[in-house]
CSV table of C-alpha atoms in Angstrom, one decimal:
chain,number,residue,atom,x,y,z
O,1,MET,CA,-43.2,25.8,-27.1
O,2,LYS,CA,-41.5,28.3,-25.0
O,3,ARG,CA,-40.8,25.4,-22.1
O,4,ARG,CA,-39.5,23.0,-24.8
O,5,GLY,CA,-37.0,26.0,-25.7
O,6,ARG,CA,-36.1,26.7,-22.4
O,7,THR,CA,-35.5,22.7,-21.5
O,8,LEU,CA,-33.3,22.6,-24.9
O,9,PHE,CA,-31.3,26.2,-23.7
O,10,VAL,CA,-30.5,24.3,-20.3
O,11,ALA,CA,-29.3,21.1,-21.9
O,12,SER,CA,-27.0,22.7,-24.0
O,13,PHE,CA,-25.2,24.4,-21.1
O,14,LEU,CA,-25.4,21.0,-19.0
O,15,ALA,CA,-24.3,18.7,-21.8
O,16,PRO,CA,-20.5,19.7,-21.5
O,17,ALA,CA,-20.7,18.9,-17.7
O,18,VAL,CA,-22.5,15.6,-17.9
O,19,ALA,CA,-20.1,14.2,-20.9
O,20,VAL,CA,-17.4,14.7,-18.9
O,21,TYR,CA,-18.5,13.5,-15.5
O,22,GLY,CA,-19.7,10.4,-17.6
O,23,LEU,CA,-16.1,10.1,-19.5
O,24,PHE,CA,-14.0,10.7,-16.5
O,25,VAL,CA,-16.2,9.2,-13.4
O,26,CYS,CA,-18.9,7.1,-14.4
O,27,TRP,CA,-16.9,5.6,-17.4
O,28,PRO,CA,-14.1,4.6,-14.9
O,29,VAL,CA,-16.5,3.1,-12.6
O,30,LEU,CA,-18.2,0.8,-15.3
O,31,GLN,CA,-14.5,-0.3,-16.1
O,32,ALA,CA,-13.7,-1.0,-12.5
O,33,PHE,CA,-16.7,-3.5,-12.2
O,34,GLN,CA,-15.8,-5.3,-15.5
O,35,PHE,CA,-11.9,-5.6,-14.6
O,36,SER,CA,-13.3,-7.3,-11.0
O,37,MET,CA,-14.4,-10.5,-12.9
O,38,PHE,CA,-10.7,-10.6,-14.2
O,39,ARG,CA,-7.7,-12.2,-13.3
O,40,TRP,CA,-5.2,-9.7,-14.6
O,41,LYS,CA,-1.7,-8.9,-14.2
O,42,GLY,CA,-2.5,-5.2,-15.2
O,43,VAL,CA,0.6,-5.1,-17.7
O,44,SER,CA,-0.4,-7.5,-20.3
O,45,GLU,CA,-3.4,-7.8,-22.4
O,46,ASN,CA,-4.3,-11.3,-21.3
O,47,LYS,CA,-7.2,-11.5,-19.1
O,48,THR,CA,-8.9,-14.4,-18.0
O,49,PHE,CA,-12.4,-14.1,-17.2
O,50,VAL,CA,-13.2,-15.3,-13.2
O,51,GLY,CA,-16.9,-13.9,-12.9
O,52,LEU,CA,-17.3,-13.7,-8.9
O,53,GLU,CA,-14.1,-15.6,-7.8
O,54,ASN,CA,-12.3,-12.3,-6.6
O,55,PHE,CA,-15.1,-11.4,-4.9
O,56,GLN,CA,-15.3,-15.0,-3.2
O,57,ARG,CA,-11.7,-14.5,-2.5
O,58,LEU,CA,-12.2,-11.3,-0.6
O,59,VAL,CA,-15.1,-12.6,1.5
O,60,GLU,CA,-12.5,-15.5,2.8
O,61,ASP,CA,-9.7,-12.9,3.0
O,62,LYS,CA,-9.0,-12.0,6.6
O,63,PHE,CA,-6.5,-9.6,5.9
O,64,PHE,CA,-9.3,-7.6,3.8
O,65,TRP,CA,-11.5,-7.9,6.9
O,66,GLN,CA,-8.8,-6.7,9.2
O,67,ALA,CA,-8.4,-4.0,7.2
O,68,LEU,CA,-12.0,-3.1,7.4
O,69,GLU,CA,-11.9,-3.3,10.9
O,70,HIS,CA,-9.3,-0.7,11.0
O,71,ASN,CA,-11.2,1.7,8.9
O,72,LEU,CA,-14.4,1.5,11.1
O,73,TRP,CA,-12.4,2.0,14.3
O,74,ILE,CA,-11.0,5.5,12.6
O,75,VAL,CA,-14.6,6.3,11.7
O,76,GLY,CA,-16.4,5.4,15.1
O,77,VAL,CA,-13.5,6.6,17.4
O,78,GLY,CA,-11.6,9.2,15.4
O,79,GLY,CA,-14.9,10.4,13.9
O,80,SER,CA,-16.5,10.6,17.7
O,81,ILE,CA,-13.2,12.9,18.5
O,82,THR,CA,-13.5,14.9,15.5
O,83,MET,CA,-17.0,15.8,15.8
O,84,ALA,CA,-17.3,16.6,20.0
O,85,LEU,CA,-13.7,18.4,19.6
O,86,ALA,CA,-14.9,20.3,16.6
O,87,LEU,CA,-18.4,21.5,17.7
O,88,ALA,CA,-16.7,22.2,20.9
O,89,ILE,CA,-14.2,24.7,19.4
O,90,SER,CA,-16.7,26.1,16.8
O,91,HIS,CA,-19.2,26.8,19.8
O,92,ALA,CA,-16.2,28.6,21.7
O,93,LEU,CA,-15.1,30.8,18.7
O,94,GLN,CA,-18.6,32.0,18.0
O,95,ASP,CA,-17.7,35.9,18.7
O,96,GLN,CA,-16.5,37.9,15.4
O,97,SER,CA,-13.4,39.3,16.7
O,98,ARG,CA,-9.9,39.2,14.9
O,99,PHE,CA,-8.5,36.8,17.5
O,100,THR,CA,-11.2,34.5,16.6
O,101,ARG,CA,-11.0,34.4,12.9
O,102,PHE,CA,-7.4,34.3,13.6
O,103,LEU,CA,-7.9,30.8,15.6
O,104,ARG,CA,-10.4,29.6,12.8
O,105,GLY,CA,-7.9,30.0,10.1
O,106,THR,CA,-5.2,28.3,12.4
O,107,TYR,CA,-7.5,25.2,13.3
O,108,LEU,CA,-8.2,25.1,9.3
O,109,PHE,CA,-4.6,25.1,8.2
O,110,PRO,CA,-3.7,21.5,8.5
O,111,HIS,CA,-6.8,20.5,6.2
O,112,ILE,CA,-5.0,22.7,3.5
O,113,VAL,CA,-1.5,21.0,3.5
O,114,SER,CA,-0.4,18.5,1.7
O,115,MET,CA,-0.7,14.8,3.5
O,116,VAL,CA,2.7,14.2,2.7
O,117,VAL,CA,4.0,17.1,4.8
O,118,VAL,CA,1.1,15.9,7.5
O,119,ALA,CA,2.7,12.2,7.8
O,120,ILE,CA,6.1,13.5,7.9
O,121,LEU,CA,5.7,16.0,10.7
O,122,TRP,CA,3.7,13.3,13.1
O,123,MET,CA,6.3,10.8,12.0
O,124,PHE,CA,8.6,13.5,13.8
O,125,VAL,CA,6.5,13.8,16.7
O,126,TYR,CA,6.0,10.4,17.6
O,127,ASN,CA,10.0,9.6,17.3
O,128,PRO,CA,10.9,7.5,20.3
O,129,SER,CA,14.4,9.4,20.6
O,130,ILE,CA,13.4,13.0,19.3
O,131,GLY,CA,9.9,13.4,19.0
O,132,LEU,CA,8.1,16.5,20.7
O,133,LEU,CA,5.8,13.5,22.3
O,134,THR,CA,7.8,11.5,24.0
O,135,GLN,CA,10.2,14.3,25.3
O,136,SER,CA,7.3,16.1,26.4
O,137,ILE,CA,6.3,13.5,28.3
O,138,GLN,CA,9.6,12.7,29.6
O,139,LYS,CA,10.2,16.3,30.7
O,140,MET,CA,6.9,16.3,32.8
O,141,GLY,CA,8.7,13.9,35.4
O,142,PHE,CA,8.6,10.6,33.5
O,143,SER,CA,11.9,10.0,32.8
O,144,ASP,CA,12.2,6.4,31.8
O,145,PHE,CA,8.9,6.9,29.5
O,146,ASN,CA,9.9,5.4,26.3
O,147,VAL,CA,7.1,4.3,23.6
O,148,THR,CA,8.0,3.4,20.2
O,149,TRP,CA,4.5,5.0,18.9
O,150,LEU,CA,4.3,3.8,15.0
O,151,ALA,CA,6.1,0.4,15.7
O,152,ASP,CA,4.0,-0.8,18.7
O,153,PRO,CA,0.8,-3.1,17.8
O,154,LYS,CA,-1.0,-1.6,20.4
O,155,THR,CA,-0.6,2.2,19.7
O,156,ALA,CA,0.2,2.2,15.8
O,157,LEU,CA,-3.4,2.7,14.9
O,158,PRO,CA,-4.4,5.1,17.6
O,159,ALA,CA,-1.1,7.1,16.9
O,160,VAL,CA,-2.3,7.2,13.3
O,161,SER,CA,-6.0,8.0,13.8
O,162,ALA,CA,-4.4,11.2,16.2
O,163,ALA,CA,-2.7,12.5,13.2
O,164,PHE,CA,-6.0,11.9,11.1
O,165,VAL,CA,-7.9,13.9,13.4
O,166,TRP,CA,-5.5,16.7,13.5
O,167,TYR,CA,-5.7,17.0,9.8
O,168,ALA,CA,-9.3,16.8,9.4
O,169,ILE,CA,-10.5,18.8,12.6
O,170,GLY,CA,-10.3,22.3,11.1
O,171,PHE,CA,-12.6,21.5,8.3
O,172,TYR,CA,-15.0,20.7,11.0
O,173,VAL,CA,-14.9,23.6,12.8
O,174,MET,CA,-15.6,25.8,9.8
O,175,LEU,CA,-18.8,23.4,9.2
O,176,PHE,CA,-20.3,23.5,12.4
O,177,ALA,CA,-19.0,27.6,12.8
O,178,ALA,CA,-20.9,28.4,9.8
O,179,GLY,CA,-24.1,26.2,10.9
O,180,LEU,CA,-23.8,28.0,14.4
O,181,LYS,CA,-24.0,31.0,12.9
O,182,ALA,CA,-27.0,30.2,10.7
O,183,ILE,CA,-29.3,29.9,13.8
O,184,SER,CA,-31.1,32.9,14.4
O,185,LYS,CA,-30.6,34.9,17.3
O,186,ASP,CA,-34.2,35.4,17.8
O,187,VAL,CA,-34.5,31.6,18.4
O,188,GLU,CA,-31.4,31.6,21.1
O,189,GLU,CA,-33.2,34.6,22.8
O,190,ALA,CA,-36.6,33.0,22.9
O,191,ALA,CA,-34.9,29.9,24.4
O,192,GLU,CA,-33.1,32.0,27.2
O,193,LEU,CA,-36.8,33.6,28.1
O,194,ASP,CA,-38.0,30.4,28.5
O,195,GLY,CA,-35.6,29.4,31.0
O,196,ALA,CA,-33.2,26.9,28.5
O,197,ARG,CA,-29.3,28.1,29.4
O,198,GLY,CA,-26.2,26.4,29.3
O,199,LEU,CA,-26.2,22.7,28.3
O,200,ARG,CA,-30.2,22.6,28.3
O,201,LYS,CA,-30.3,25.4,26.0
O,202,PHE,CA,-27.3,23.2,23.8
O,203,TRP,CA,-29.1,20.0,23.7
O,204,ARG,CA,-32.8,21.4,23.4
O,205,VAL,CA,-32.6,24.2,21.0
O,206,THR,CA,-28.6,24.3,19.0
O,207,TRP,CA,-28.3,20.5,18.7
O,208,PRO,CA,-31.4,20.1,16.7
O,209,LEU,CA,-30.8,23.1,14.6
O,210,LEU,CA,-27.6,21.7,13.4
O,211,TRP,CA,-29.4,18.7,12.1
O,212,SER,CA,-28.5,19.6,8.3
O,213,VAL,CA,-24.5,20.4,9.4
O,214,LYS,CA,-24.4,17.2,11.4
O,215,ARG,CA,-25.6,15.0,8.6
O,216,VAL,CA,-23.1,16.2,5.9
O,217,ALA,CA,-20.4,16.5,8.3
O,218,VAL,CA,-20.9,12.4,9.4
O,219,ILE,CA,-21.1,11.5,5.6
O,220,HIS,CA,-18.0,13.4,5.1
O,221,PHE,CA,-15.9,11.8,7.8
O,222,ILE,CA,-17.4,8.4,6.9
O,223,ILE,CA,-16.0,8.7,3.2
O,224,SER,CA,-12.7,10.3,4.1
O,225,ALA,CA,-12.0,7.7,6.9
O,226,LEU,CA,-12.9,4.8,4.6
O,227,ASN,CA,-10.4,6.1,1.7
O,228,ILE,CA,-7.7,7.2,3.8
O,229,PHE,CA,-4.5,6.0,2.2
O,230,ALA,CA,-1.5,8.4,2.3
O,231,LEU,CA,-1.1,9.3,5.8
O,232,VAL,CA,-1.2,5.0,6.7
O,233,PHE,CA,1.1,4.7,3.6
O,234,LEU,CA,3.4,7.1,4.4
O,235,MET,CA,3.6,6.9,8.2
O,236,THR,CA,3.2,3.0,8.7
O,237,ASP,CA,2.8,1.4,5.4
O,238,GLY,CA,0.1,-0.8,6.9
O,239,GLY,CA,2.3,-2.2,10.1
O,240,PRO,CA,3.6,-3.2,12.6
O,241,ASP,CA,2.1,-6.8,11.4
O,242,ARG,CA,-0.9,-5.5,9.4
O,243,LYS,CA,-2.1,-3.5,12.7
O,244,THR,CA,-2.7,0.2,10.8
O,245,GLU,CA,-3.5,-1.9,7.5
O,246,VAL,CA,-6.8,-0.2,6.2
O,247,MET,CA,-8.5,-1.2,2.5
O,248,LEU,CA,-6.8,1.3,0.3
O,249,THR,CA,-3.1,0.1,1.5
O,250,TYR,CA,-4.3,-3.6,1.2
O,251,LEU,CA,-5.5,-2.3,-2.0
O,252,TYR,CA,-2.0,-0.8,-3.2
O,253,GLU,CA,-0.1,-4.0,-2.1
O,254,GLN,CA,-2.3,-6.0,-4.0
O,255,ALA,CA,-1.9,-4.1,-7.1
O,256,PHE,CA,1.6,-2.5,-7.3
O,257,GLU,CA,3.1,-5.0,-5.5
O,258,ASN,CA,1.2,-8.4,-6.2
O,259,SER,CA,0.5,-7.7,-9.4
O,260,GLN,CA,-3.2,-9.0,-8.5
O,261,TYR,CA,-4.7,-6.4,-10.4
O,262,GLY,CA,-8.1,-8.1,-10.9
O,263,TYR,CA,-8.3,-8.8,-7.3
O,264,SER,CA,-7.4,-5.2,-6.3
O,265,THR,CA,-10.0,-3.7,-8.9
O,266,ALA,CA,-12.7,-6.5,-6.7
O,267,LEU,CA,-11.1,-4.5,-3.3
O,268,ALA,CA,-11.9,-1.1,-4.9
O,269,VAL,CA,-15.5,-2.4,-5.8
O,270,ALA,CA,-15.8,-3.5,-2.1
O,271,ASN,CA,-14.8,0.0,-0.8
O,272,PHE,CA,-17.1,1.9,-3.0
O,273,ALA,CA,-19.9,-0.4,-2.2
O,274,ILE,CA,-19.0,-0.1,1.5
O,275,VAL,CA,-19.1,3.6,1.5
O,276,MET,CA,-22.0,4.0,-0.5
O,277,ALA,CA,-23.7,1.7,1.9
O,278,LEU,CA,-22.5,3.6,5.2
O,279,SER,CA,-23.5,6.7,3.5
O,280,ALA,CA,-27.0,5.5,2.9
O,281,PHE,CA,-27.5,4.7,6.0
O,282,VAL,CA,-26.6,7.8,7.7
O,283,MET,CA,-28.8,9.6,5.1
O,284,PHE,CA,-31.6,7.3,6.7
O,285,VAL,CA,-30.7,7.9,10.2
O,286,PHE,CA,-31.1,11.7,9.3
O,287,ARG,CA,-34.0,11.3,7.2
O,288,LYS,CA,-36.0,13.1,9.2
O,289,ASP,CA,-35.3,16.9,10.3
O,290,PRO,CA,-36.7,17.2,13.9
O,291,THR,CA,-37.0,20.8,13.1
O,292,GLY,CA,-39.4,20.2,10.5
O,293,ALA,CA,-37.7,21.9,8.1
O,294,ARG,CA,-36.7,20.8,4.2
O,295,ALA,CA,-33.8,18.9,3.6
């Protein structure tokens, strides 16, 4: 009886939060699955049920697969660079001096700035006439150097990815810094007594002990990169020639420019499924903690 009363007490406190989550998260997701089965203009009450036709069209849509390829490129290349730089920076900033704390805050600053500000800032950086990047290269002795970074199909996607890495890296610096700080000094001292120093100590001791942090970092980056929208939309709008098109900019085009809300909702469902599948894959890869600790 006492246990039942405690259960009811806990449930009464959880019920409002669960109700809000169900109303504003679960219900819209279920509606998205429903709308993806219709041909719908978005502004009319007339909806034509088409079943899986939108998904069949999606499978045959080369622009969707091209957009997904760009998302995965950002995940793979951008994620690798972000994780490597964040780990190196956080490892270098392990002492607790005021200067290192200031640097951590500096690295985190881009992540708390509006994505609109980030996009405008990097558009100025990439400006071929007055941009900081082109001007710096020219002052290094390459006076004839002139690249239209965001208008060239070969450089547009790497340029946008670099801006995204700059924006995201601060969060992962803080994440890895917290993980490194949580490693017991006794473990590090024991490793040094056993002769593990430098890179050997890092790979044999530090890297395995960051298991849970790595899992969170990779999953978070996958979700962020697959849901990237504002940065690409503002900097290139998916151009030139769709070379920076990502899933959400293509979804926006289909919904708000072509008024194909049924098909755009199918794109949203596909994006949701891909994010969940990749997250589940990462969870599977990191299913076993090499240190033997519980997740």
